[in-house]
Amino acid sequence: MKGNQRYEQGEAMTVQSNPTGVTTELDCSGLLCPLPVYKAALVLNKLEDGALLRLVTTDPGALEDIPAMTRQRQDTLVSVEEGADSQTFLIRKGIAS
Amino acid sequence: MTQTLEPLSEIQPEPTEPRSRPRRIALVASKGTLDQAYPPLIMASTAVSLGWEAGIYFTFYGLDILHKDRFENLKVASLANPSGPIQLPNILGAVPGATAAATKVMRKWMSDARFPTIPEFIEMTRDLGVTFFACSTTMGVMGVEKSDLIEGADIAGAAAFLDYAADADVSLFV
């Protein structure tokens, strides 16, 4: 693979996964810092306030980076789950009222 | 198997009031080797992803990072670089081909990790609105023309950068 394709993995997909609305899914498995934050931000920038993003990462640094990202962006980290080799973050865009 | 981490209140304090202005990082990129070109671009791309403003002042050899004919071919020093990708006695670092070999190894590391190249990072950061300051003194001393630089570089001196950096929350020299 050449050029941008190398980090093009992790295209956002929109799925119906909760009763109240749509959750966007982003798989950043295999990507190292700063790519999970970079790609999550690209997706979050396009979402409406209150929309949900489920982000999967394998970079161990993401456990610190994603909470830092939501704090700095003033988004809301709804939940964090740590699997054997991956982490799953549920993020709501904006500050929950 | 999944496990929920510590309560979210400990990870993420209560959200603060909206800020009156975005945070800002001002970076100086003064080195033109492959390994030293990455950190300012990583920091800047992260900062804009966090919603910050980011500007990089490219000066001296760091200006190669903006140089159209050079930014694809930045190298890793094999001489006087005990942390280099090829562990050699220093004297062998001067052997012809050693720099090329060290560079090749680092490029392979980055490629295997599916990590962007320097030109890709430039494109990513430019698309996100990072300000690129090209040091006018470096251009004058080293004979670099505006047409040698990638599109979107602002030619500026130290005063213009400091004017930008005066409003920065974080400043780093690389």
XYZ file of N, CA and C in Angstrom:
813
model
N 0.841 -1.191 0.000
C 0.000 0.000 0.000
C 0.877 1.242 0.000
N 0.342 2.272 -0.575
C 1.139 3.488 -0.685
C 0.396 4.667 -0.066
N 1.174 5.664 0.256
C 0.626 6.958 0.614
C -0.396 6.882 1.731
N -1.441 7.677 1.554
C -2.417 7.854 2.620
C -3.106 6.569 3.011
N -3.128 5.592 2.116
C -3.851 4.356 2.391
C -3.375 3.707 3.682
N -2.109 3.945 4.017
C -1.564 3.279 5.188
C -2.336 3.608 6.445
N -2.801 4.817 6.576
C -3.541 5.144 7.802
C -4.992 5.440 7.497
N -5.459 4.964 6.354
C -6.853 5.202 6.005
C -7.787 4.207 6.672
N -7.210 3.204 7.337
C -8.060 2.281 8.075
C -8.884 3.065 9.095
N -10.028 2.537 9.434
C -10.805 3.193 10.468
C -11.768 4.196 9.903
N -12.329 3.936 8.735
C -13.357 4.813 8.203
C -14.585 4.723 9.109
N -15.186 5.868 9.384
C -16.329 5.892 10.286
C -17.540 5.243 9.626
N -18.266 4.465 10.400
C -19.500 3.851 9.909
C -20.618 4.259 10.842
N -21.765 4.478 10.288
C -22.905 4.840 11.104
C -23.816 3.629 11.264
N -24.141 3.286 12.483
C -25.003 2.132 12.725
C -26.073 2.518 13.736
N -27.149 1.779 13.664
C -28.245 1.986 14.626
C -27.959 1.073 15.794
N -27.486 1.586 16.913
C -27.089 0.670 17.972
C -27.653 1.059 19.322
N -28.469 2.053 19.386
C -29.128 2.336 20.662
C -30.509 2.887 20.371
N -31.406 2.741 21.331
C -32.805 3.055 21.041
C -33.053 4.535 20.766
N -32.179 5.380 21.292
C -32.482 6.805 21.176
C -31.870 7.446 19.945
N -30.989 6.765 19.289
C -30.395 7.431 18.139
C -29.329 6.596 17.485
N -28.487 7.264 16.764
C -27.500 6.596 15.935
C -26.137 6.728 16.597
N -25.379 5.649 16.599
C -24.002 5.718 17.091
C -23.057 5.525 15.910
N -22.082 6.419 15.801
C -21.063 6.271 14.775
C -19.944 5.399 15.328
N -19.455 4.480 14.518
C -18.410 3.553 14.958
C -17.103 3.908 14.254
N -16.008 3.901 15.001
C -14.693 4.149 14.404
C -13.706 3.146 14.991
N -13.132 2.331 14.123
C -12.166 1.323 14.560
C -10.754 1.799 14.232
N -9.992 2.151 15.247
C -8.614 2.602 15.052
C -7.626 1.524 15.508
N -8.027 0.273 15.407
C -7.131 -0.824 15.777
C -5.850 -0.752 14.950
N -4.725 -0.947 15.615
C -3.448 -0.977 14.912
C -2.828 0.389 14.681
N -3.546 1.444 15.001
C -3.012 2.783 14.752
C -2.406 3.362 16.032
N -1.271 4.035 15.860
C -0.545 4.610 16.997
C -0.823 6.102 17.109
N -0.531 6.633 18.300
C -0.644 8.071 18.547
C 0.118 8.840 17.484
N -0.404 9.893 16.901
C -1.643 10.593 17.283
C -2.850 10.181 16.449
N -2.757 9.060 15.718
C -3.797 8.777 14.726
C -5.177 8.498 15.325
N -5.297 7.736 16.445
C -6.649 7.574 16.994
C -7.305 8.909 17.375
N -6.533 9.795 17.993
C -7.081 11.112 18.369
C -7.401 11.923 17.112
N -6.479 11.896 16.164
C -6.675 12.643 14.912
C -7.931 12.175 14.190
N -8.086 10.854 14.065
C -9.226 10.328 13.311
C -10.538 10.509 14.087
N -10.472 10.343 15.399
C -11.677 10.567 16.203
C -12.129 12.021 16.091
N -11.147 12.940 16.099
C -11.503 14.361 16.004
C -12.136 14.677 14.653
N -11.616 14.064 13.586
C -12.204 14.314 12.263
C -13.672 13.901 12.252
N -13.962 12.761 12.896
C -15.351 12.286 12.940
C -16.184 13.180 13.853
N -15.673 13.475 15.055
C -16.429 14.296 16.011
C -16.749 15.675 15.431
N -15.804 16.212 14.657
C -16.040 17.543 14.075
C -17.270 17.551 13.177
N -17.592 16.382 12.610
C -18.715 16.322 11.673
C -20.026 15.965 12.357
N -19.955 15.518 13.619
C -21.178 15.082 14.309
C -21.915 16.274 14.917
N -23.214 16.078 15.112
C -24.032 17.072 15.817
C -23.761 16.957 17.318
N -23.969 18.037 18.043
C -23.888 17.985 19.501
C -24.839 16.913 20.029
N -24.355 16.119 20.957
C -25.193 15.076 21.546
C -25.064 13.735 20.843
N -24.473 13.712 19.649
C -24.320 12.450 18.906
C -23.259 11.582 19.580
N -23.369 10.273 19.367
C -22.472 9.322 20.024
C -21.454 8.744 19.043
N -20.239 8.557 19.540
C -19.171 7.894 18.780
C -18.639 6.739 19.615
N -18.602 5.543 19.024
C -17.933 4.418 19.690
C -16.594 4.210 18.999
N -15.516 4.332 19.776
C -14.158 4.315 19.242
C -13.413 3.109 19.805
N -12.832 2.306 18.926
C -12.030 1.155 19.351
C -10.569 1.446 19.038
N -9.693 1.238 20.022
C -8.263 1.483 19.837
C -7.473 0.288 20.376
N -6.232 0.173 19.911
C -5.327 -0.830 20.482
C -4.050 -0.198 21.031
N -3.831 1.080 20.740
C -2.667 1.787 21.272
C -2.859 1.945 22.778
N -1.973 1.359 23.615
C -2.183 1.464 25.063
C -2.229 2.908 25.545
N -1.566 3.811 24.830
C -1.602 5.226 25.211
C -2.993 5.826 25.115
N -3.868 5.180 24.358
C -5.211 5.725 24.177
C -5.984 5.790 25.491
N -5.620 4.932 26.451
C -6.323 4.950 27.740
C -6.152 6.295 28.444
N -5.026 6.952 28.202
C -4.838 8.303 28.740
C -5.243 9.355 27.715
N -4.991 9.053 26.440
C -5.180 10.072 25.403
C -6.640 10.405 25.148
N -7.495 9.403 25.106
C -8.885 9.682 24.732
C -9.603 10.484 25.827
N -9.423 10.120 27.138
C -9.999 11.012 28.161
C -9.442 12.436 28.080
N -8.144 12.558 27.781
C -7.563 13.901 27.636
C -8.191 14.632 26.455
N -8.412 13.896 25.387
C -9.020 14.507 24.197
C -10.428 15.015 24.496
N -11.247 14.185 25.149
C -12.618 14.620 25.412
C -12.624 15.797 26.386
N -11.681 15.775 27.357
C -11.596 16.899 28.300
C -11.233 18.178 27.555
N -10.226 18.100 26.691
C -9.781 19.300 25.976
C -10.813 19.787 24.965
N -11.465 18.849 24.293
C -12.461 19.243 23.286
C -13.789 19.633 23.916
N -13.919 19.331 25.227
C -15.171 19.541 25.934
C -16.282 18.691 25.331
N -15.905 17.435 25.016
C -16.882 16.408 24.711
C -17.064 15.571 25.986
N -17.947 14.592 25.935
C -18.252 13.811 27.134
C -17.852 12.360 26.932
N -17.015 11.849 27.849
C -16.646 10.433 27.798
C -17.676 9.654 28.600
N -18.497 8.891 27.898
C -19.620 8.207 28.542
C -19.144 6.934 29.228
N -18.300 6.153 28.535
C -17.814 4.916 29.147
C -16.499 4.486 28.515
N -15.756 3.700 29.266
C -14.497 3.124 28.795
C -14.517 1.645 29.143
N -14.207 0.804 28.182
C -14.076 -0.616 28.477
C -12.715 -1.067 28.003
N -12.026 -1.806 28.870
C -10.707 -2.299 28.501
C -10.801 -3.795 28.240
N -10.513 -4.181 27.003
C -10.477 -5.595 26.659
C -9.068 -6.122 26.788
N -8.865 -7.368 26.371
C -7.542 -7.973 26.496
C -6.522 -7.204 25.654
N -6.886 -6.863 24.422
C -5.940 -6.195 23.521
C -6.480 -4.892 22.958
N -7.589 -4.432 23.465
C -8.165 -3.221 22.883
C -8.952 -2.449 23.934
N -9.285 -1.217 23.578
C -10.092 -0.365 24.450
C -11.258 0.160 23.621
N -12.414 0.262 24.262
C -13.582 0.798 23.578
C -14.102 1.998 24.367
N -14.226 3.116 23.668
C -14.670 4.366 24.300
C -16.003 4.765 23.684
N -16.934 5.170 24.533
C -18.170 5.757 24.034
C -18.116 7.248 24.359
N -18.214 8.060 23.325
C -18.034 9.510 23.465
C -19.300 10.213 22.975
N -19.792 11.151 23.764
C -20.893 11.985 23.293
C -20.336 13.351 22.941
N -20.645 13.826 21.750
C -20.124 15.136 21.360
C -20.756 16.223 22.218
N -19.901 17.101 22.711
C -20.375 18.212 23.524
C -20.513 17.825 24.981
N -20.885 18.801 25.793
C -21.037 18.578 27.228
C -22.486 18.228 27.496
N -22.677 17.093 28.178
C -24.047 16.668 28.478
C -24.716 17.697 29.378
N -25.967 17.983 29.097
C -26.664 18.976 29.918
C -27.325 18.281 31.093
N -13.491 -10.429 26.777
C -13.655 -10.056 28.181
C -13.385 -8.557 28.332
N -14.307 -7.877 28.919
C -14.102 -6.454 29.124
C -14.274 -6.107 30.590
N -13.702 -4.998 30.941
C -13.824 -4.570 32.334
C -13.895 -3.053 32.329
N -14.798 -2.536 33.117
C -14.928 -1.088 33.176
C -13.867 -0.533 34.104
N -13.264 0.558 33.691
C -12.184 1.141 34.487
C -12.757 1.922 35.659
N -11.901 2.670 36.301
C -12.317 3.441 37.474
C -13.469 4.377 37.090
N -14.220 4.859 38.107
C -15.366 5.715 37.798
C -14.956 6.879 36.900
N -15.846 7.221 35.973
C -15.508 8.259 35.003
C -15.231 9.593 35.670
N -15.845 9.819 36.843
C -15.619 11.100 37.511
C -14.142 11.276 37.844
N -13.426 10.147 37.978
C -12.000 10.268 38.291
C -11.165 10.451 37.040
N -11.670 9.937 35.919
C -10.935 10.119 34.677
C -11.153 11.528 34.146
N -12.395 11.925 34.188
C -12.746 13.199 33.559
C -13.448 14.089 34.569
N -12.778 15.142 35.036
C -13.427 16.043 35.968
C -14.649 16.686 35.312
N -15.456 17.310 36.135
C -16.616 18.015 35.599
C -16.176 18.946 34.472
N -16.932 18.963 33.379
C -16.547 19.850 32.278
C -16.480 21.300 32.751
N -15.519 22.000 32.205
C -15.348 23.400 32.588
C -16.258 24.274 31.737
N -16.348 25.530 32.120
C -17.100 26.505 31.329
C -16.463 26.611 29.946
N -17.270 26.905 28.945
C -16.689 27.117 27.619
C -15.608 28.205 27.682
N -14.539 27.996 26.921
C -13.432 28.955 26.960
C -13.751 30.155 26.078
N -13.178 31.302 26.479
C -13.424 32.515 25.704
C -12.662 32.468 24.390
N -11.540 31.752 24.383
C -10.806 31.576 23.125
C -10.184 30.188 23.129
N -9.905 29.620 21.956
C -9.298 28.292 21.942
C -7.889 28.321 22.529
N -7.458 27.185 23.061
C -6.067 27.083 23.489
C -5.176 27.124 22.257
N -3.891 27.424 22.489
C -2.963 27.575 21.365
C -1.614 26.982 21.711
N -0.980 26.300 20.736
C 0.395 25.833 20.896
C 1.263 26.485 19.831
N 2.435 26.944 20.249
C 3.409 27.538 19.333
C 4.674 26.682 19.371
N 5.045 26.124 18.231
C 6.180 25.207 18.152
C 7.275 25.785 17.276
N 8.523 25.495 17.648
C 9.649 25.812 16.768
C 10.232 24.489 16.280
N 10.349 24.327 14.964
C 10.976 23.136 14.377
C 12.309 23.578 13.798
N 13.394 23.191 14.480
C 14.705 23.712 14.082
C 15.606 22.639 13.472
N 15.120 21.406 13.376
C 15.986 20.321 12.901
C 15.410 19.683 11.644
N 16.307 19.234 10.781
C 15.863 18.730 9.489
C 16.101 17.244 9.281
N 16.264 16.498 10.387
C 16.398 15.050 10.215
C 15.020 14.401 10.343
N 14.901 13.199 9.785
C 13.603 12.523 9.759
C 13.028 12.343 11.163
N 13.886 11.897 12.092
C 13.412 11.635 13.448
C 12.986 12.908 14.166
N 13.622 14.029 13.838
C 13.295 15.284 14.529
C 12.185 16.049 13.827
N 11.835 15.620 12.619
C 10.751 16.294 11.895
C 9.391 15.833 12.415
N 9.321 14.602 12.913
C 8.027 14.078 13.349
C 7.436 14.786 14.578
N 8.218 14.984 15.662
C 7.574 15.481 16.890
C 6.770 16.774 16.732
N 7.301 17.811 16.061
C 6.449 19.008 15.969
C 5.172 18.766 15.166
N 5.253 17.893 14.161
C 4.060 17.612 13.355
C 3.056 16.771 14.138
N 3.562 15.846 14.962
C 2.666 15.047 15.809
C 1.974 15.952 16.834
N 2.759 16.833 17.461
C 2.172 17.731 18.466
C 1.143 18.663 17.836
N 1.458 19.200 16.679
C 0.535 20.150 16.035
C -0.744 19.454 15.584
N -0.609 18.244 14.998
C -1.814 17.552 14.537
C -2.680 17.141 15.719
N -2.041 16.782 16.841
C -2.811 16.453 18.035
C -3.517 17.692 18.580
N -2.775 18.799 18.641
C -3.356 20.028 19.204
C -4.613 20.447 18.443
N -4.552 20.457 17.120
C -5.745 20.887 16.380
C -6.865 19.862 16.541
N -6.512 18.583 16.741
C -7.546 17.584 16.993
C -8.242 17.843 18.329
N -7.526 18.449 19.268
C -8.117 18.785 20.568
C -8.917 20.082 20.509
N -8.933 20.704 19.355
C -9.656 21.966 19.220
C -8.790 23.184 19.475
N -7.469 22.963 19.578
C -6.557 24.082 19.788
C -6.168 24.709 18.461
N -5.593 25.907 18.541
C -4.871 26.473 17.406
C -3.422 26.008 17.499
N -2.777 25.836 16.344
C -1.383 25.393 16.359
C -0.609 26.106 15.261
N 0.597 26.530 15.605
C 1.495 27.146 14.630
C 2.891 26.595 14.816
N 3.586 26.386 13.711
C 4.968 25.889 13.768
C 5.867 26.869 13.031
N 6.953 27.269 13.713
C 7.955 28.136 13.092
C 9.103 27.257 12.610
N 9.262 27.141 11.305
C 10.294 26.278 10.719
C 11.530 27.127 10.462
N 12.603 26.805 11.167
C 13.795 27.644 11.084
C 15.058 26.789 10.938
N 16.088 27.357 10.359
C 17.337 26.655 10.053
C 17.031 25.319 9.364
N 17.651 24.222 9.786
C 17.436 22.978 9.024
C 15.986 22.511 9.079
N 15.244 23.008 10.075
C 13.824 22.656 10.157
C 13.043 23.118 8.933
N 13.585 24.110 8.225
C 12.884 24.593 7.032
C 12.804 23.518 5.944
N 13.700 22.531 6.019
C 13.641 21.419 5.041
C 12.299 20.689 5.104
N 11.637 20.757 6.257
C 10.349 20.060 6.419
C 9.284 20.686 5.516
N 9.497 21.951 5.146
C 8.553 22.634 4.243
C 9.071 22.684 2.807
N 10.274 22.131 2.570
C 10.927 22.269 1.265
C 10.440 21.177 0.322
N 9.815 21.613 -0.766
C 9.170 20.670 -1.692
C 10.115 19.574 -2.191
N 11.384 19.937 -2.425
C 12.309 18.950 -2.978
C 13.010 18.131 -1.893
N 12.800 18.515 -0.641
C 13.565 17.847 0.427
C 12.706 17.101 1.426
N 11.454 17.498 1.587
C 10.702 16.941 2.720
C 10.371 15.458 2.546
N 10.483 14.958 1.332
C 10.259 13.516 1.138
C 11.519 12.710 1.421
N 12.651 13.404 1.539
C 13.930 12.685 1.631
C 14.738 13.066 2.869
N 14.048 13.379 3.956
C 14.769 13.672 5.195
C 15.443 12.391 5.674
N 16.584 12.560 6.336
C 17.396 11.398 6.694
C 17.618 11.297 8.197
N 18.020 10.120 8.630
C 18.408 9.886 10.021
C 19.924 9.897 10.083
N 20.500 10.670 11.013
C 21.954 10.720 11.127
C 22.480 9.411 11.703
N 23.482 8.842 11.052
C 24.109 7.634 11.591
C 25.327 7.983 12.438
N 25.823 9.192 12.268
C 27.015 9.628 13.002
C 26.584 10.456 14.207
N 27.229 10.219 15.339
C 26.925 10.965 16.563
C 25.464 10.820 16.947
N 24.910 9.646 16.697
C 23.516 9.382 17.079
C 23.449 8.004 17.734
N 23.837 7.940 19.014
C 23.911 6.634 19.672
C 22.546 5.946 19.797
N 21.467 6.697 19.612
C 20.141 6.091 19.668
C 19.610 5.723 18.294
N 20.435 5.842 17.283
C 19.962 5.617 15.918
C 19.454 4.207 15.696
N 18.733 4.012 14.585
C 18.129 2.706 14.337
C 19.138 1.600 14.091
N 20.353 1.939 13.692
C 21.386 0.918 13.538
C 22.456 1.193 14.593
N 22.656 0.231 15.474
C 23.610 0.423 16.568
C 25.011 0.087 16.067
N 25.786 1.115 15.792
C 27.135 0.939 15.262
C 28.117 1.687 16.143
N 29.376 1.212 16.193
C 30.391 2.070 16.794
C 30.416 3.393 16.029
N 30.646 4.487 16.752
C 30.510 5.805 16.144
C 31.330 5.953 14.863
N 32.531 5.378 14.864
C 33.420 5.557 13.708
C 32.773 5.000 12.445
N 31.978 3.923 12.600
C 31.336 3.313 11.430
C 30.155 4.132 10.929
N 29.679 5.042 11.800
C 28.592 5.916 11.365
C 28.998 6.810 10.222
N 30.321 6.975 10.032
C 30.806 7.837 8.958
C 31.032 7.081 7.658
N 30.870 5.767 7.703
C 31.081 4.957 6.495
C 30.040 5.343 5.441
N 30.446 5.481 4.173
C 29.466 5.812 3.140
C 28.317 4.799 3.138
N 27.126 5.298 3.080
C 25.955 4.420 3.062
C 25.314 4.227 4.424
N 26.026 4.609 5.497
C 25.478 4.364 6.836
C 24.238 5.225 7.088
N 24.280 6.474 6.658
C 23.113 7.346 6.841
C 21.917 6.807 6.061
N 22.178 6.371 4.827
C 21.097 5.820 4.003
C 20.504 4.573 4.648
N 21.378 3.752 5.234
C 20.894 2.519 5.855
C 20.044 2.836 7.088
N 20.517 3.772 7.912
C 19.756 4.148 9.112
C 18.400 4.732 8.708
N 18.406 5.538 7.654
C 17.166 6.143 7.173
C 16.193 5.081 6.692
N 16.752 4.107 5.973
C 15.909 3.037 5.435
C 15.226 2.265 6.563
N 15.994 2.010 7.633
C 15.425 1.270 8.761
C 14.285 2.060 9.398
N 14.504 3.358 9.619
C 13.440 4.137 10.262
C 12.209 4.239 9.361
N 12.430 4.400 8.067
C 11.282 4.442 7.145
C 10.483 3.149 7.217
N 11.200 2.027 7.340
C 10.507 0.741 7.410
C 9.705 0.632 8.717
N 10.310 1.110 9.819
C 9.557 1.114 11.085
C 8.240 1.852 10.920
N 8.348 3.042 10.338
C 7.161 3.894 10.217
C 6.134 3.258 9.288
N 6.631 2.701 8.206
C 5.741 2.089 7.226
C 5.052 0.863 7.819
N 5.812 0.041 8.538
C 5.229 -1.153 9.163
C 4.158 -0.773 10.186
N 4.348 0.364 10.839
C 3.366 0.811 11.835
C 2.226 1.578 11.174
N 2.217 1.639 9.863
C 1.218 2.394 9.103
C 1.160 3.835 9.595
N 2.353 4.394 9.805
C 2.460 5.762 10.301
C 2.653 6.698 9.115
N 2.009 7.858 9.127
C 2.128 8.761 7.969
C 3.574 9.196 7.708
N 3.872 9.460 6.445
C 5.164 10.041 6.081
C 5.153 11.534 6.426
N 6.318 12.166 6.322
C 6.374 13.615 6.590
C 5.465 14.387 5.624
N 5.520 14.132 4.296
C 4.592 14.865 3.419
C 3.122 14.614 3.774
N 2.799 13.406 4.207
C 1.412 13.138 4.613
C 1.042 13.932 5.868
N 1.988 14.012 6.815
C 1.726 14.801 8.028
C 1.551 16.277 7.698
N 2.361 16.765 6.763
C 2.220 18.169 6.350
C 0.820 18.396 5.795
N 0.363 17.471 4.962
C -0.960 17.610 4.363
C -2.055 17.553 5.450
N -1.917 16.590 6.382
C -2.907 16.459 7.460
C -2.981 17.727 8.292
N -1.826 18.260 8.675
C -1.827 19.420 9.563
C -2.290 20.665 8.810
N -1.887 20.779 7.543
C -2.327 21.942 6.757
C -3.842 21.919 6.587
N -4.390 20.737 6.289
C -5.838 20.628 6.115
C -6.589 21.003 7.382
N -5.958 20.804 8.535
C -6.618 21.120 9.805
C -6.361 22.562 10.240
N -5.658 23.318 9.429
C -5.499 24.737 9.710
C -4.285 25.112 10.533
N -3.289 24.230 10.624
C -2.053 24.594 11.329
C -1.332 25.689 10.534
N -0.846 26.697 11.255
C -0.110 27.787 10.606
C 1.349 27.388 10.444
N 1.868 27.500 9.225
C 3.278 27.201 8.952
C 4.021 28.520 8.755
N 4.925 28.846 9.670
C 5.771 30.019 9.505
C 7.100 29.562 8.907
N 7.500 30.151 7.793
C 8.811 29.857 7.202
C 9.760 30.989 7.567
N 10.845 30.645 8.236
C 11.782 31.659 8.743
C 12.444 32.403 7.586
N 12.225 33.705 7.542
C 12.738 34.490 6.416
C 14.267 34.577 6.442
N 14.851 34.591 7.633
C 16.313 34.648 7.723
C 16.928 33.372 7.157
N 16.355 32.230 7.523
C 16.855 30.962 6.979
C 16.778 30.975 5.462
N 15.652 31.475 4.925
C 15.499 31.512 3.468
C 16.587 32.375 2.842
N 16.864 33.532 3.466
C 17.886 34.423 2.933
C 19.276 33.821 3.022
N 19.596 33.223 4.155
C 20.934 32.678 4.379
C 21.176 31.440 3.511
N 20.172 30.613 3.385
C 20.360 29.343 2.679
C 19.877 29.399 1.235
N 19.450 30.539 0.790
C 19.065 30.675 -0.612
C 17.798 29.925 -0.981
N 16.841 29.889 -0.057
C 15.567 29.205 -0.326
C 14.552 30.236 -0.821
N 13.899 29.938 -1.932
C 12.881 30.840 -2.484
C 11.503 30.391 -2.023
N 10.546 31.315 -2.073
C 9.171 30.961 -1.716
C 8.658 29.811 -2.581
N 9.095 29.815 -3.855
C 8.625 28.767 -4.776
C 9.206 27.392 -4.420
N 10.244 27.361 -3.560
C 10.809 26.080 -3.120
C 9.954 25.434 -2.023
N 9.084 26.235 -1.414
C 8.341 25.751 -0.246
C 6.961 25.240 -0.650
N 6.430 24.379 0.176
C 5.081 23.872 -0.067
C 4.079 25.026 0.015
N 2.938 24.813 -0.601
C 1.896 25.840 -0.596
C 1.396 26.058 0.819
N 1.120 27.298 1.153
C 0.509 27.577 2.452
C 1.500 27.964 3.533
N 2.799 28.096 3.177
C 3.781 28.533 4.172
C 3.811 30.058 4.203
N 3.725 30.619 5.412
C 3.799 32.076 5.570
C 5.240 32.460 5.870
N 5.817 33.326 5.054
C 7.180 33.793 5.322
C 7.113 34.826 6.444
N 7.911 34.615 7.476
C 7.812 35.481 8.653
C 9.126 35.497 9.408
N 9.311 36.545 10.170
C 10.481 36.656 11.025
C 10.118 36.331 12.469
N 11.114 36.488 13.336
C 10.938 36.102 14.737
C 9.850 36.928 15.416
N 9.739 38.209 15.066
C 8.745 39.054 15.738
C 7.335 38.568 15.443
N 7.095 38.185 14.196
C 5.756 37.698 13.827
C 5.434 36.406 14.573
N 6.444 35.529 14.704
C 6.198 34.287 15.442
C 5.950 34.571 16.924
N 6.760 35.465 17.505
C 6.582 35.771 18.927
C 5.241 36.448 19.179
N 4.775 37.229 18.225
C 3.453 37.846 18.345
C 2.387 36.754 18.438
N 2.567 35.697 17.637
C 1.650 34.546 17.680
C 1.839 33.776 18.990
N 3.111 33.566 19.355
C 3.423 32.746 20.539
C 3.042 33.448 21.836
N 2.964 34.780 21.806
C 2.616 35.522 23.030
C 1.240 35.120 23.535
N 0.376 34.671 22.657
C -0.968 34.249 23.056
C -1.075 32.733 23.162
N 0.066 32.038 23.205
C 0.029 30.575 23.266
C -0.035 30.099 24.719
N -0.710 28.993 24.935
C -0.755 28.358 26.248
C 0.399 27.387 26.423
N 0.915 26.860 25.292
C 2.030 25.916 25.316
C 3.001 26.332 24.213
N 4.299 26.382 24.547
C 5.324 26.663 23.538
C 6.421 25.617 23.659
N 6.820 25.034 22.543
C 7.853 24.001 22.559
C 8.870 24.256 21.466
N 10.130 24.004 21.794
C 11.226 24.135 20.830
C 11.741 22.734 20.521
N 11.728 22.378 19.240
C 12.184 21.041 18.852
C 13.430 21.198 17.988
